[in-house]
mmCIF file with all atom_site columns, C-alpha atoms in Angstrom:
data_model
loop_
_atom_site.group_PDB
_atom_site.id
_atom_site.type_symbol
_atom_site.label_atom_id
_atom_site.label_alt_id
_atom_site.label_comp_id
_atom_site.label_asym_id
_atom_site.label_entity_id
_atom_site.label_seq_id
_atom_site.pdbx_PDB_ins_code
_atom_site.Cartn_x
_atom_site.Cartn_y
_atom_site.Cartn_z
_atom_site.occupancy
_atom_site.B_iso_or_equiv
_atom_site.pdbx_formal_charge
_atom_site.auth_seq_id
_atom_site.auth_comp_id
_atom_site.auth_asym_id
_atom_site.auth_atom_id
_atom_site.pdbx_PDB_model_num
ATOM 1   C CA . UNK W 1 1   ? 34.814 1.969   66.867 1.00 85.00 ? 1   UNK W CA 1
ATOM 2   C CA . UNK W 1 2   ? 38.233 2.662   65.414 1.00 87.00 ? 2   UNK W CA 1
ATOM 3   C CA . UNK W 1 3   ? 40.091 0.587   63.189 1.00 92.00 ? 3   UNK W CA 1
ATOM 4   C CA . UNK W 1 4   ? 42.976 -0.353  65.596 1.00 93.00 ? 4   UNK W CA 1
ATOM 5   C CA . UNK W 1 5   ? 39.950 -1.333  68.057 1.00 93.00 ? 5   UNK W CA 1
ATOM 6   C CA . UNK W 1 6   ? 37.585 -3.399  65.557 1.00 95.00 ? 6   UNK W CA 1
ATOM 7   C CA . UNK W 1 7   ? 41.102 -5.311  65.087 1.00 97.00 ? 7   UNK W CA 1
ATOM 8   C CA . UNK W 1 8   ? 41.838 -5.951  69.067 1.00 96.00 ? 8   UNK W CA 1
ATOM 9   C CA . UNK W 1 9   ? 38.210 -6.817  69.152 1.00 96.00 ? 9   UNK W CA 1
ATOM 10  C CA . UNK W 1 10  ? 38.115 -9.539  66.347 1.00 97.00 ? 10  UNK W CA 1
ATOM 11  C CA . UNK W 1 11  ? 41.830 -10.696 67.787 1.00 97.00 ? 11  UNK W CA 1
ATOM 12  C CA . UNK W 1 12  ? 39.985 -11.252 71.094 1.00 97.00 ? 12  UNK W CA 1
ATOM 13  C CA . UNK W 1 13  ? 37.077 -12.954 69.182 1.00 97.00 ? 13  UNK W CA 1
ATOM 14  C CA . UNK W 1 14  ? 39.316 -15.487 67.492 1.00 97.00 ? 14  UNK W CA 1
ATOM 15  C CA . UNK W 1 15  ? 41.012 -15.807 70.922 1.00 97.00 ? 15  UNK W CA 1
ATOM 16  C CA . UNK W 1 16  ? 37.885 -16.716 72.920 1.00 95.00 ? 16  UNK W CA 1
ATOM 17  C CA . UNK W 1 17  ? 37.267 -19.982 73.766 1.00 91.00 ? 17  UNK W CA 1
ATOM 18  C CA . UNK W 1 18  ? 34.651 -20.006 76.291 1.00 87.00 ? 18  UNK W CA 1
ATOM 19  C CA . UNK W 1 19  ? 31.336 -21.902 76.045 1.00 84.00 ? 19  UNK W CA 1
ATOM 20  C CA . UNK W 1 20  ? 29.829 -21.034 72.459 1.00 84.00 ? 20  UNK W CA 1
ATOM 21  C CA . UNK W 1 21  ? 32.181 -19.128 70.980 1.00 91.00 ? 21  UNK W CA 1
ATOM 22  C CA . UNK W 1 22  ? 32.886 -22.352 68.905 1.00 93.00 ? 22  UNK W CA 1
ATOM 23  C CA . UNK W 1 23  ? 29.374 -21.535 66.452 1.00 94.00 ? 23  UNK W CA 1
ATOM 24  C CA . UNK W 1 24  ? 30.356 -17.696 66.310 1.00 95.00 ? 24  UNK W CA 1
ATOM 25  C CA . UNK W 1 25  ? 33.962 -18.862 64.738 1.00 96.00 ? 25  UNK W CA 1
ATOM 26  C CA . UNK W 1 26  ? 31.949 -21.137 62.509 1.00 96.00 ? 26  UNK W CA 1
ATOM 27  C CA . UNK W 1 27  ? 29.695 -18.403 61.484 1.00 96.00 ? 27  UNK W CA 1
ATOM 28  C CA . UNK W 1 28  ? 32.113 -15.820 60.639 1.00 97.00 ? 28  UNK W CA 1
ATOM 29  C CA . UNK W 1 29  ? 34.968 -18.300 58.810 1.00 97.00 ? 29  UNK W CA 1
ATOM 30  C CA . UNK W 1 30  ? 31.560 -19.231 56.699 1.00 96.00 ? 30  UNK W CA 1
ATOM 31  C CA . UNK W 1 31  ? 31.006 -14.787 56.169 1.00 96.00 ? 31  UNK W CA 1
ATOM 32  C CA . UNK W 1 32  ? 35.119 -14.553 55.423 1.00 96.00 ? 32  UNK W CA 1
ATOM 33  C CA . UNK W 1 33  ? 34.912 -16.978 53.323 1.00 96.00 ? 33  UNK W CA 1
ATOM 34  C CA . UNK W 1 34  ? 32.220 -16.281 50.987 1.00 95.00 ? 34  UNK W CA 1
ATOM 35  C CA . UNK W 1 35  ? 33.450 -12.427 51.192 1.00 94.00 ? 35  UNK W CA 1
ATOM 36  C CA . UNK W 1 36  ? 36.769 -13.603 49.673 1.00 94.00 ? 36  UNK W CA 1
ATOM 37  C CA . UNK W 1 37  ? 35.447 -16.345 47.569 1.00 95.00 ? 37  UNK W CA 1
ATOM 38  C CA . UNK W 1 38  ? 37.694 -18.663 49.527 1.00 95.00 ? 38  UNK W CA 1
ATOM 39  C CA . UNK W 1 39  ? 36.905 -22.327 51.014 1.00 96.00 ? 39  UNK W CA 1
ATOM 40  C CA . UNK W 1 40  ? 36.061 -22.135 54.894 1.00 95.00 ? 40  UNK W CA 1
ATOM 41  C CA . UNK W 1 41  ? 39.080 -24.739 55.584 1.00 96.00 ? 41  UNK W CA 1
ATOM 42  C CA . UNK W 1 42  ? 41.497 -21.784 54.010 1.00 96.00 ? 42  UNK W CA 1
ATOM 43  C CA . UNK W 1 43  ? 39.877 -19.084 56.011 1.00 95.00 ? 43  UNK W CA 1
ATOM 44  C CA . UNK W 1 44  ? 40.557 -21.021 59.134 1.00 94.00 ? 44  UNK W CA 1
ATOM 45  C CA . UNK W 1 45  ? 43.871 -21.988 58.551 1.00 96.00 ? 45  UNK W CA 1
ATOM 46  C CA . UNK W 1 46  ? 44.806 -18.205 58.274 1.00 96.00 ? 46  UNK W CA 1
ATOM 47  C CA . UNK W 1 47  ? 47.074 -16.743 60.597 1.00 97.00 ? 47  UNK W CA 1
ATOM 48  C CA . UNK W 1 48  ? 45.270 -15.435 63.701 1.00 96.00 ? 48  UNK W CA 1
ATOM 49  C CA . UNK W 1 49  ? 46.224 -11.453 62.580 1.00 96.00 ? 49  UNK W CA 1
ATOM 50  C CA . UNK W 1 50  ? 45.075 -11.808 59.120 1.00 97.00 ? 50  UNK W CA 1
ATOM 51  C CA . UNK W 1 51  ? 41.612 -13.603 60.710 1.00 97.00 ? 51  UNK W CA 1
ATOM 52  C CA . UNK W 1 52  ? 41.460 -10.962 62.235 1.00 97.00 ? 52  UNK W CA 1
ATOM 53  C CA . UNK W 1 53  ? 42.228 -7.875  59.918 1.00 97.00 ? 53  UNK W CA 1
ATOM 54  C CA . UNK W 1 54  ? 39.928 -9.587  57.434 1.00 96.00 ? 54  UNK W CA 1
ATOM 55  C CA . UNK W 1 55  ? 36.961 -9.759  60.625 1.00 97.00 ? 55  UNK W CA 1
ATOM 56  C CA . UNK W 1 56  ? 37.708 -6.627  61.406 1.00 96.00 ? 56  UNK W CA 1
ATOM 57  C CA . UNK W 1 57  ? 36.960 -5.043  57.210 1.00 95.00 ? 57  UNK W CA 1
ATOM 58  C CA . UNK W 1 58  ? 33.952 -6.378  57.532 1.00 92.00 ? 58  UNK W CA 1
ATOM 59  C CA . UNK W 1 59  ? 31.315 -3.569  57.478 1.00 82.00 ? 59  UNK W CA 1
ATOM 60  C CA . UNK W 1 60  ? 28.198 -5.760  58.505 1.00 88.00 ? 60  UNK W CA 1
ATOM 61  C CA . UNK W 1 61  ? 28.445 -8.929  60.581 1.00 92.00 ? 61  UNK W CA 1
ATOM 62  C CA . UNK W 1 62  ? 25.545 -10.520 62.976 1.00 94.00 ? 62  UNK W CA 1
ATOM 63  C CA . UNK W 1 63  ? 24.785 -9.347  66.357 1.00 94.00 ? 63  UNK W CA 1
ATOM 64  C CA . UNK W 1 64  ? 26.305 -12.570 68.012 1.00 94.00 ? 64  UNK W CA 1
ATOM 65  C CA . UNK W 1 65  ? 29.906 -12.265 66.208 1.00 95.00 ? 65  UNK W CA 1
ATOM 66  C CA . UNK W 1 66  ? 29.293 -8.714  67.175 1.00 94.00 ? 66  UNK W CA 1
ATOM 67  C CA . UNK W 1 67  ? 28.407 -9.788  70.741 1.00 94.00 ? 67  UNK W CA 1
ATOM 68  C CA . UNK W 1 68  ? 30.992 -12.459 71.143 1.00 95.00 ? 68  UNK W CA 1
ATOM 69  C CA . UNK W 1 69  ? 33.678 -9.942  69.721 1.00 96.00 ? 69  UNK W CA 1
ATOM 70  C CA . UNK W 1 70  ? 32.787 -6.917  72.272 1.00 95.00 ? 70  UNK W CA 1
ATOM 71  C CA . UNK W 1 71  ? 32.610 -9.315  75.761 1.00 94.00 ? 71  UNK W CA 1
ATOM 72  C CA . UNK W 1 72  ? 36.060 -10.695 74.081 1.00 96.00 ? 72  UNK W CA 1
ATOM 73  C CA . UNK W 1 73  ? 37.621 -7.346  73.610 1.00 97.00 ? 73  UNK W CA 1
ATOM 74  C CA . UNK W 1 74  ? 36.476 -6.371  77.229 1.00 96.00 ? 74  UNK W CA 1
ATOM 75  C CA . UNK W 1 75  ? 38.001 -9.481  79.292 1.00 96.00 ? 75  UNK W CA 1
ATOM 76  C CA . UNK W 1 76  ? 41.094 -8.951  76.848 1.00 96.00 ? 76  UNK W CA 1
ATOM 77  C CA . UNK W 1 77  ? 41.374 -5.174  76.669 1.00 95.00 ? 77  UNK W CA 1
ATOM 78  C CA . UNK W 1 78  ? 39.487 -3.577  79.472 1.00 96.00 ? 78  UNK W CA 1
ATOM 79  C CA . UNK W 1 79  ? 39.506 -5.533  82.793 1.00 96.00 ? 79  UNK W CA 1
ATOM 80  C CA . UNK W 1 80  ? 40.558 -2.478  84.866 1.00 97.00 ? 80  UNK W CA 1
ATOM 81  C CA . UNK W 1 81  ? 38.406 -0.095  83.540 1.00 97.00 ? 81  UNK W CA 1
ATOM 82  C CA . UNK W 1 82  ? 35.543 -3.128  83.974 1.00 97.00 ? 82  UNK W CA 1
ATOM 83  C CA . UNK W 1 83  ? 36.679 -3.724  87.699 1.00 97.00 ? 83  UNK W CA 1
ATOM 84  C CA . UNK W 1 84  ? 36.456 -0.123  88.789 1.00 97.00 ? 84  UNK W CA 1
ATOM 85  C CA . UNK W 1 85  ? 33.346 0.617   87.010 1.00 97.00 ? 85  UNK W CA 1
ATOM 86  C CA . UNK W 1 86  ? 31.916 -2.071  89.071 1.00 96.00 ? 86  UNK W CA 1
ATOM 87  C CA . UNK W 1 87  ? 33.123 -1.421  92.505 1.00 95.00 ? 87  UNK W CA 1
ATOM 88  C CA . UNK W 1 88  ? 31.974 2.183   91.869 1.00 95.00 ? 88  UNK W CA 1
ATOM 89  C CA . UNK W 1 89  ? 28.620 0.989   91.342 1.00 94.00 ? 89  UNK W CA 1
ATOM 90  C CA . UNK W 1 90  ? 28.778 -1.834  94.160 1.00 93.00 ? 90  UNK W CA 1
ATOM 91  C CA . UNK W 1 91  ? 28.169 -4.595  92.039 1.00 93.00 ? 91  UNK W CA 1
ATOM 92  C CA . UNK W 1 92  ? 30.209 -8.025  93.053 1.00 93.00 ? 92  UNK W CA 1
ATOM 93  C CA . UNK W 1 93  ? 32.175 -9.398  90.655 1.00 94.00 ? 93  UNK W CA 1
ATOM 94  C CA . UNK W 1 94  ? 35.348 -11.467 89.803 1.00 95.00 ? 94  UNK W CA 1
ATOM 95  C CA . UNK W 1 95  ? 37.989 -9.071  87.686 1.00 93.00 ? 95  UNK W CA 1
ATOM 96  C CA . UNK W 1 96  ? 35.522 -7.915  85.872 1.00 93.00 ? 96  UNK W CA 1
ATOM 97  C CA . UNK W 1 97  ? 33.072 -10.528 85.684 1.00 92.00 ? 97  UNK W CA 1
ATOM 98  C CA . UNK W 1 98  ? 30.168 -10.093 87.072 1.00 91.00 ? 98  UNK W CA 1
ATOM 99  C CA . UNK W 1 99  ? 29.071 -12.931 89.530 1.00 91.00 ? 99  UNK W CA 1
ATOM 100 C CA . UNK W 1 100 ? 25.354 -12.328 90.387 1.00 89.00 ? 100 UNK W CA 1
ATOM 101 C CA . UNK W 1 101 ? 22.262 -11.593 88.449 1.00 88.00 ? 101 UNK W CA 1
ATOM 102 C CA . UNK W 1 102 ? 22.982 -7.783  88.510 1.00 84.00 ? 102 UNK W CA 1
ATOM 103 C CA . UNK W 1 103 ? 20.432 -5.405  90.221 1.00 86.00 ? 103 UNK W CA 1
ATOM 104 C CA . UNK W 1 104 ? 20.094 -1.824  88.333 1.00 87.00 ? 104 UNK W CA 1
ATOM 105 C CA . UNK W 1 105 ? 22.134 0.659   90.693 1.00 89.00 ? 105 UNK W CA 1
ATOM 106 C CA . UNK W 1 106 ? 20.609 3.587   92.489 1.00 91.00 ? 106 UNK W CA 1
ATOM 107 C CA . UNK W 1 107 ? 20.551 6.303   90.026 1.00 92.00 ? 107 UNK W CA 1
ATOM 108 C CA . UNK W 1 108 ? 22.968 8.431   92.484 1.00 93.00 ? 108 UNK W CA 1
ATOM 109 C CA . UNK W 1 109 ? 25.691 5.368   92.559 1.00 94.00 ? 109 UNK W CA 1
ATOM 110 C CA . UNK W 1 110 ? 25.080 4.968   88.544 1.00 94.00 ? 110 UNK W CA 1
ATOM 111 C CA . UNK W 1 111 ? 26.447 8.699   87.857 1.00 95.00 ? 111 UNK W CA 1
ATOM 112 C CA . UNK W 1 112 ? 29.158 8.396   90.645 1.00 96.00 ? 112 UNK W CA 1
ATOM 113 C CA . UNK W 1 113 ? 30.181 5.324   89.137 1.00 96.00 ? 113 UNK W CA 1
ATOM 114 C CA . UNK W 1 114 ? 30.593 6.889   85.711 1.00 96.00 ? 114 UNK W CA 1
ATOM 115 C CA . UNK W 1 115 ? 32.009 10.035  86.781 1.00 96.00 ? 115 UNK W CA 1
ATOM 116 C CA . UNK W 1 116 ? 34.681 8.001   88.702 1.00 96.00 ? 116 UNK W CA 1
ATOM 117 C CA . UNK W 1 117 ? 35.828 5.566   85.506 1.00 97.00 ? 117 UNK W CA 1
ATOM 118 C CA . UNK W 1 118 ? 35.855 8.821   83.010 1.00 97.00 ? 118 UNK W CA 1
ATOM 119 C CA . UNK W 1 119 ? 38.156 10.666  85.559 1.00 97.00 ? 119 UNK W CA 1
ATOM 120 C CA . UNK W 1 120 ? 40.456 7.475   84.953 1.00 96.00 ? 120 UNK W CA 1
ATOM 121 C CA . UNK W 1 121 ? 40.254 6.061   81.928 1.00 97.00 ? 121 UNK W CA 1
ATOM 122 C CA . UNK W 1 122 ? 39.791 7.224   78.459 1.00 95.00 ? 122 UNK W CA 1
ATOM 123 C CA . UNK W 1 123 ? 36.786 8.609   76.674 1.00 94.00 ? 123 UNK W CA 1
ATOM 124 C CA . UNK W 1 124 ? 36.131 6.282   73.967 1.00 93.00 ? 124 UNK W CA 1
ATOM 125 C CA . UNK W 1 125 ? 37.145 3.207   76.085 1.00 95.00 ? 125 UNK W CA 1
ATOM 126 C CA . UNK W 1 126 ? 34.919 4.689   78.966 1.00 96.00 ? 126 UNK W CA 1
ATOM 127 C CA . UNK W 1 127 ? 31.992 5.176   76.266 1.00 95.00 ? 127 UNK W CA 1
ATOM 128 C CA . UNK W 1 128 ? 32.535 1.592   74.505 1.00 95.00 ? 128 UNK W CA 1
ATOM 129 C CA . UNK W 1 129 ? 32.202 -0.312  77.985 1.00 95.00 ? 129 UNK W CA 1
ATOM 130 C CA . UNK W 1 130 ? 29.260 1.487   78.931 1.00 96.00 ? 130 UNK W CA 1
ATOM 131 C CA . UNK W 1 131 ? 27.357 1.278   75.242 1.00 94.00 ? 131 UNK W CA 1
ATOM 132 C CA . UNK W 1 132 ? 28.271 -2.447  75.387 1.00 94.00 ? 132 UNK W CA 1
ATOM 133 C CA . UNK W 1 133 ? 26.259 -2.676  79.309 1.00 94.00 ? 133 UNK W CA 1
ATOM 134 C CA . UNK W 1 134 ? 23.266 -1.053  77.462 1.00 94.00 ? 134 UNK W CA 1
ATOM 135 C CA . UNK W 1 135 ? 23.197 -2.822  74.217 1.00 92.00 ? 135 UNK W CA 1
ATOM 136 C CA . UNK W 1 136 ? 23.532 -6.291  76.169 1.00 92.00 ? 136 UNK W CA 1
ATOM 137 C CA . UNK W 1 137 ? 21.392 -5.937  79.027 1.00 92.00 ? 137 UNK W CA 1
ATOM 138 C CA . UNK W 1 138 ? 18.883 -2.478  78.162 1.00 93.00 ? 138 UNK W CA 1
ATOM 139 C CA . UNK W 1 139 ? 16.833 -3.365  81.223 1.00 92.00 ? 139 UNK W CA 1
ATOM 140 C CA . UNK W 1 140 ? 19.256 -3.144  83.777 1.00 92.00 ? 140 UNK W CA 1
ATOM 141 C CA . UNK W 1 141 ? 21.634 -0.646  82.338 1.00 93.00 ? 141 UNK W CA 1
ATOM 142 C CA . UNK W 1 142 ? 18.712 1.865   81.346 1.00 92.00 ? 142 UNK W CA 1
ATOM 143 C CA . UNK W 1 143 ? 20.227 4.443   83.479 1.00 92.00 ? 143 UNK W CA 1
ATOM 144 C CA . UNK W 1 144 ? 23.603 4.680   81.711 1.00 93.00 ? 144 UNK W CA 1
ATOM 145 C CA . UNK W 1 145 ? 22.180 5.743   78.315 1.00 89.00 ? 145 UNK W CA 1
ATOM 146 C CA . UNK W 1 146 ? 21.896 9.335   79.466 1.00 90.00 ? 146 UNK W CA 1
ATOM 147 C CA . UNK W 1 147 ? 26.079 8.748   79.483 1.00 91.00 ? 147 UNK W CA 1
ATOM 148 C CA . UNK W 1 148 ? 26.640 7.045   76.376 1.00 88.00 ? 148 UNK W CA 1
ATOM 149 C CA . UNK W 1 149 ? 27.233 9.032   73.037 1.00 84.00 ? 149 UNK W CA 1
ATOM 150 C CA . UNK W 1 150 ? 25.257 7.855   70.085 1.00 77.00 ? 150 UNK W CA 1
ATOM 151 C CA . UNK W 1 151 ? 28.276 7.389   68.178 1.00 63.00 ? 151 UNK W CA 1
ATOM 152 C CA . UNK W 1 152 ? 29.958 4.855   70.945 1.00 57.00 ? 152 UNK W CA 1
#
């Protein structure tokens, strides 16, 4: 993941406020602030963009900050390219969101489905979305692996 895009990610991390995103803000002011031998209360009253500069250095963090930061840099960054990923596979959703326990498409709709998001969006956006589906949910997104680059 680029630079520019680690930084919209942890923007969209410190952003989030959904249910539980509360302990993955805890856990990563805690990381910042040993990092920079700071206290915790000055890492969180940073400005959002240097929270986020500093999240984004960070070479090593745990899988839920790295969890919580991807899903956040999705619904921030990549609603579109979610949505029409989604319909091309004929999976319901809301914007995006998925709404129902997802069923693993037909191998035939999987490929269509990727062939029609990489004729419309770009590469590296295209291969972060779908090496997010297969990190977070393996069983169901087995198919898409063939399609995602070991460097996305």
């Amino acid at each position: 993941m680029s630079r520019d895009r680690r930084v919209l990610a942890a923007e969209a991390f410190w952003r989030d406020d959904e249910d539980g995103a509360a302990a993955q803000h805890v856990e990563a002011i805690v990381v910042l602030a040993q990092r920079m031998k700071f206290r915790p209360k000055s890492v969180q009253a940073l400005p959002l963009d240097q929270r986020a500069k500093h999240l984004a250095a960070l070479g090593d963090v745990s899988d839920a900050i790295a969890t919580r930061a991807l899903i956040a840099y999705h619904f921030a960054h990549a609603r579109p390219l979610m949505s029409a990923f989604l319909d091309a596979a004929g999976l319901p959703h809301d914007n995006g969101l998925i709404t129902e326990e997802p069923k693993a498409p037909e191998p035939a709709r999987l490929r269509s489905a990727v062939e029609a998001v990489r004729q419309s969006f770009a590469t590296p956006d295209v291969d972060l979305y779908l090496g997010t589906l297969v990190v977070l949910d393996p069983v169901t997104w087995a198919g898409l692996a063939e399609f995602v680059p070991e460097s996305a």
